mmCIF file of C-alpha atoms (C1' of nucleotides) in Angstrom:
data_model
loop_
_atom_site.group_PDB
_atom_site.id
_atom_site.type_symbol
_atom_site.label_atom_id
_atom_site.label_comp_id
_atom_site.label_asym_id
_atom_site.label_seq_id
_atom_site.Cartn_x
_atom_site.Cartn_y
_atom_site.Cartn_z
ATOM 1 C CA MET A 325 -80.963 27.438 48.918
ATOM 2 C CA THR A 326 -84.160 28.891 47.775
ATOM 3 C CA ALA A 327 -82.233 30.373 44.914
ATOM 4 C CA THR A 328 -85.057 32.387 43.543
ATOM 5 C CA PRO A 329 -84.264 34.246 40.331
ATOM 6 C CA ASP A 330 -84.559 37.508 42.205
ATOM 7 C CA THR A 331 -82.023 36.542 44.791
ATOM 8 C CA ARG A 332 -79.665 35.196 42.218
ATOM 9 C CA GLN A 333 -79.946 38.286 40.121
ATOM 10 C CA ALA A 334 -79.317 40.429 43.157
ATOM 11 C CA ALA A 335 -76.152 38.494 43.836
ATOM 12 C CA GLN A 336 -74.995 39.024 40.296
ATOM 13 C CA ARG A 337 -75.600 42.740 40.604
ATOM 14 C CA ILE A 338 -73.638 42.830 43.801
ATOM 15 C CA TYR A 339 -70.758 41.029 42.169
ATOM 16 C CA ALA A 340 -70.860 43.498 39.288
ATOM 17 C CA ALA A 341 -70.834 46.424 41.686
ATOM 18 C CA ILE A 342 -67.799 45.050 43.483
ATOM 19 C CA ARG A 343 -65.988 44.394 40.243
ATOM 20 C CA ALA A 344 -66.698 47.961 39.226
ATOM 21 C CA ILE A 345 -64.585 49.226 42.098
ATOM 22 C CA PRO A 346 -61.346 50.506 40.574
ATOM 23 C CA ALA A 347 -58.041 49.343 42.008
ATOM 24 C CA GLY A 348 -56.759 51.575 44.755
ATOM 25 C CA GLU A 349 -60.280 52.567 45.730
ATOM 26 C CA VAL A 350 -62.557 51.133 48.373
ATOM 27 C CA ALA A 351 -66.291 50.932 48.865
ATOM 28 C CA GLY A 352 -68.568 50.189 51.794
ATOM 29 C CA TYR A 353 -70.960 47.267 52.006
ATOM 30 C CA GLY A 354 -73.883 49.624 52.054
ATOM 31 C CA GLU A 355 -72.535 51.487 49.075
ATOM 32 C CA VAL A 356 -72.122 48.311 47.077
ATOM 33 C CA ALA A 357 -75.591 47.149 48.019
ATOM 34 C CA ARG A 358 -77.070 50.463 46.980
ATOM 35 C CA ARG A 359 -75.221 50.352 43.675
ATOM 36 C CA ALA A 360 -76.609 46.860 43.176
ATOM 37 C CA GLY A 361 -80.090 48.204 43.624
ATOM 38 C CA LEU A 362 -80.459 46.742 47.120
ATOM 39 C CA PRO A 363 -80.419 49.624 49.576
ATOM 40 C CA GLY A 364 -80.117 48.521 53.171
ATOM 41 C CA ARG A 365 -78.986 45.080 52.241
ATOM 42 C CA ALA A 366 -75.365 45.503 53.210
ATOM 43 C CA ARG A 367 -75.626 42.309 55.198
ATOM 44 C CA LEU A 368 -76.518 40.424 52.096
ATOM 45 C CA VAL A 369 -73.331 41.642 50.472
ATOM 46 C CA ALA A 370 -71.298 40.469 53.418
ATOM 47 C CA ARG A 371 -73.018 37.131 53.419
ATOM 48 C CA LEU A 372 -72.438 36.610 49.744
ATOM 49 C CA LEU A 373 -68.735 37.194 50.168
ATOM 50 C CA SER A 374 -68.535 34.990 53.234
ATOM 51 C CA THR A 375 -70.197 32.138 51.386
ATOM 52 C CA GLY A 376 -67.533 32.128 48.743
ATOM 53 C CA GLY A 377 -68.420 34.979 46.454
ATOM 54 C CA GLU A 378 -66.727 34.661 43.134
ATOM 55 C CA PRO A 379 -63.186 33.891 41.985
ATOM 56 C CA GLY A 380 -61.303 37.012 41.033
ATOM 57 C CA LEU A 381 -63.712 39.183 42.923
ATOM 58 C CA PRO A 382 -61.983 42.175 44.526
ATOM 59 C CA TRP A 383 -63.724 41.589 47.837
ATOM 60 C CA HIS A 384 -60.817 43.206 49.639
ATOM 61 C CA ARG A 385 -61.990 46.588 48.340
ATOM 62 C CA VAL A 386 -65.190 46.262 50.315
ATOM 63 C CA LEU A 387 -65.040 47.797 53.765
ATOM 64 C CA ARG A 388 -67.473 48.701 56.491
ATOM 65 C CA SER A 389 -69.173 52.057 56.609
ATOM 66 C CA ASP A 390 -66.523 53.271 59.021
ATOM 67 C CA GLY A 391 -63.854 52.511 56.467
ATOM 68 C CA ARG A 392 -62.616 49.690 58.635
ATOM 69 C CA ILE A 393 -62.021 46.111 57.651
ATOM 70 C CA ALA A 394 -64.955 43.959 58.622
ATOM 71 C CA PHE A 395 -62.739 41.272 60.090
ATOM 72 C CA PRO A 396 -61.493 41.509 63.647
ATOM 73 C CA GLU A 397 -57.915 42.638 63.881
ATOM 74 C CA GLY A 398 -55.546 39.716 63.959
ATOM 75 C CA SER A 399 -57.865 37.582 61.928
ATOM 76 C CA ASP A 400 -56.687 35.729 58.881
ATOM 77 C CA GLY A 401 -59.097 37.513 56.600
ATOM 78 C CA HIS A 402 -58.131 40.837 58.096
ATOM 79 C CA ARG A 403 -54.496 40.234 57.369
ATOM 80 C CA GLU A 404 -55.138 39.117 53.829
ATOM 81 C CA GLN A 405 -57.363 42.045 53.028
ATOM 82 C CA ARG A 406 -54.812 44.460 54.399
ATOM 83 C CA GLU A 407 -52.085 42.949 52.264
ATOM 84 C CA ARG A 408 -54.165 43.047 49.131
ATOM 85 C CA LEU A 409 -55.137 46.659 49.696
ATOM 86 C CA ARG A 410 -51.548 47.639 50.334
ATOM 87 C CA ALA A 411 -50.582 45.933 47.093
ATOM 88 C CA GLU A 412 -52.919 48.326 45.354
ATOM 89 C CA GLY A 413 -51.526 51.363 47.093
ATOM 90 C CA VAL A 414 -54.033 51.538 49.917
ATOM 91 C CA GLU A 415 -52.368 51.767 53.299
ATOM 92 C CA VAL A 416 -54.164 50.163 56.196
ATOM 93 C CA SER A 417 -53.269 50.863 59.796
ATOM 94 C CA GLY A 418 -55.021 49.605 62.869
ATOM 95 C CA GLY A 419 -57.715 48.104 60.703
ATOM 96 C CA ARG A 420 -58.389 51.511 59.239
ATOM 97 C CA VAL A 421 -57.751 52.766 55.731
ATOM 98 C CA VAL A 422 -55.103 55.465 55.653
ATOM 99 C CA GLY A 423 -54.392 57.995 52.941
ATOM 100 C CA ARG A 424 -57.954 57.798 51.783
ATOM 101 C CA ARG A 425 -61.181 58.866 53.390
ATOM 102 C CA ALA A 426 -62.846 56.015 55.181
ATOM 103 C CA ARG A 427 -66.102 56.965 53.532
ATOM 104 C CA PRO A 428 -65.740 55.432 50.088
ATOM 105 C CA THR A 429 -66.174 57.986 47.354
ATOM 106 C CA LEU A 430 -67.618 55.374 45.122
ATOM 107 C CA ASP A 431 -70.257 57.713 43.798
ATOM 108 C CA GLU A 432 -67.677 60.102 42.490
ATOM 109 C CA THR A 433 -65.159 57.525 41.468
ATOM 110 C CA LEU A 434 -67.508 55.157 39.826
ATOM 111 C CA TRP A 435 -70.658 56.378 38.227
ATOM 112 C CA GLY A 436 -71.128 59.927 39.227
ATOM 113 C CA PRO A 437 -67.923 61.761 38.578
ATOM 114 C CA PRO A 438 -66.947 64.374 35.989
ATOM 115 C CA ARG A 439 -69.382 64.488 33.298
ATOM 116 C "C1'" DG B 447 -92.703 25.606 60.314
ATOM 117 C "C1'" DT B 448 -89.646 28.576 63.881
ATOM 118 C "C1'" DT B 449 -85.116 30.166 65.690
ATOM 119 C "C1'" DC B 450 -80.308 31.668 65.424
ATOM 120 C "C1'" DT B 451 -76.650 33.819 63.416
ATOM 121 C "C1'" DG B 452 -74.010 37.124 60.716
ATOM 122 C "C1'" DA B 453 -67.409 40.026 56.665
ATOM 123 C "C1'" DC B 454 -73.691 45.482 58.463
ATOM 124 C "C1'" DT B 455 -75.824 50.336 59.300
ATOM 125 C "C1'" DG B 456 -77.466 54.395 61.564
ATOM 126 C "C1'" DC B 457 -78.448 56.963 65.598
ATOM 127 C "C1'" DG B 458 -78.134 58.413 70.214
ATOM 128 C "C1'" DA B 459 -75.405 58.798 74.564
ATOM 129 C "C1'" DG C 282 -63.234 59.281 69.508
ATOM 130 C "C1'" DT C 283 -65.929 54.756 71.480
ATOM 131 C "C1'" DC C 284 -70.114 51.907 73.129
ATOM 132 C "C1'" DG C 285 -74.786 50.151 72.994
ATOM 133 C "C1'" DC C 286 -79.197 49.287 70.820
ATOM 134 C "C1'" DA C 287 -82.547 48.380 67.288
ATOM 135 C "C1'" DG C 288 -83.583 47.309 62.475
ATOM 136 C "C1'" DC C 289 -82.770 44.750 58.617
ATOM 137 C "C1'" DC C 290 -82.530 40.473 55.256
ATOM 138 C "C1'" DA C 291 -81.152 35.872 53.840
ATOM 139 C "C1'" DG C 292 -79.391 31.336 54.644
ATOM 140 C "C1'" DA C 293 -78.627 27.405 57.794
ATOM 141 C "C1'" DA C 294 -79.996 24.331 61.670
#
DNA sequence: GTTCTGACTGCGA
DNA sequence: GTCGCAGCCAGAA
């Protein structure tokens, strides 16, 4: 790849943003990208994960803006993500997150809460 | 070098 | 609620 320092750094920020998602909570690709300082680069986030991402990365907490799993229902990845989320107390039905607003409240849960 | 593709998003109908 | 379209960026062929 052209692995420019900028791109690599961006990837690291994205990874950090994903790791910052607390268990039992979910975040959208766009949200993660924004937190990483890359607004509008949700696709980059998705691509990073699809190309391997990082070991131990809670990628299953990353959903689409609709709060749905990015994988098509019935897919292997879809099934795995659903299981992982359920293990953390997040119920998923019909590819949709239940018991929690689809719109990830990352802002409030992560960096912008109480205070 | 150009072209295609993709774990996406937002808006309008 | 769903469906379609355009915009967007980065990597792979």
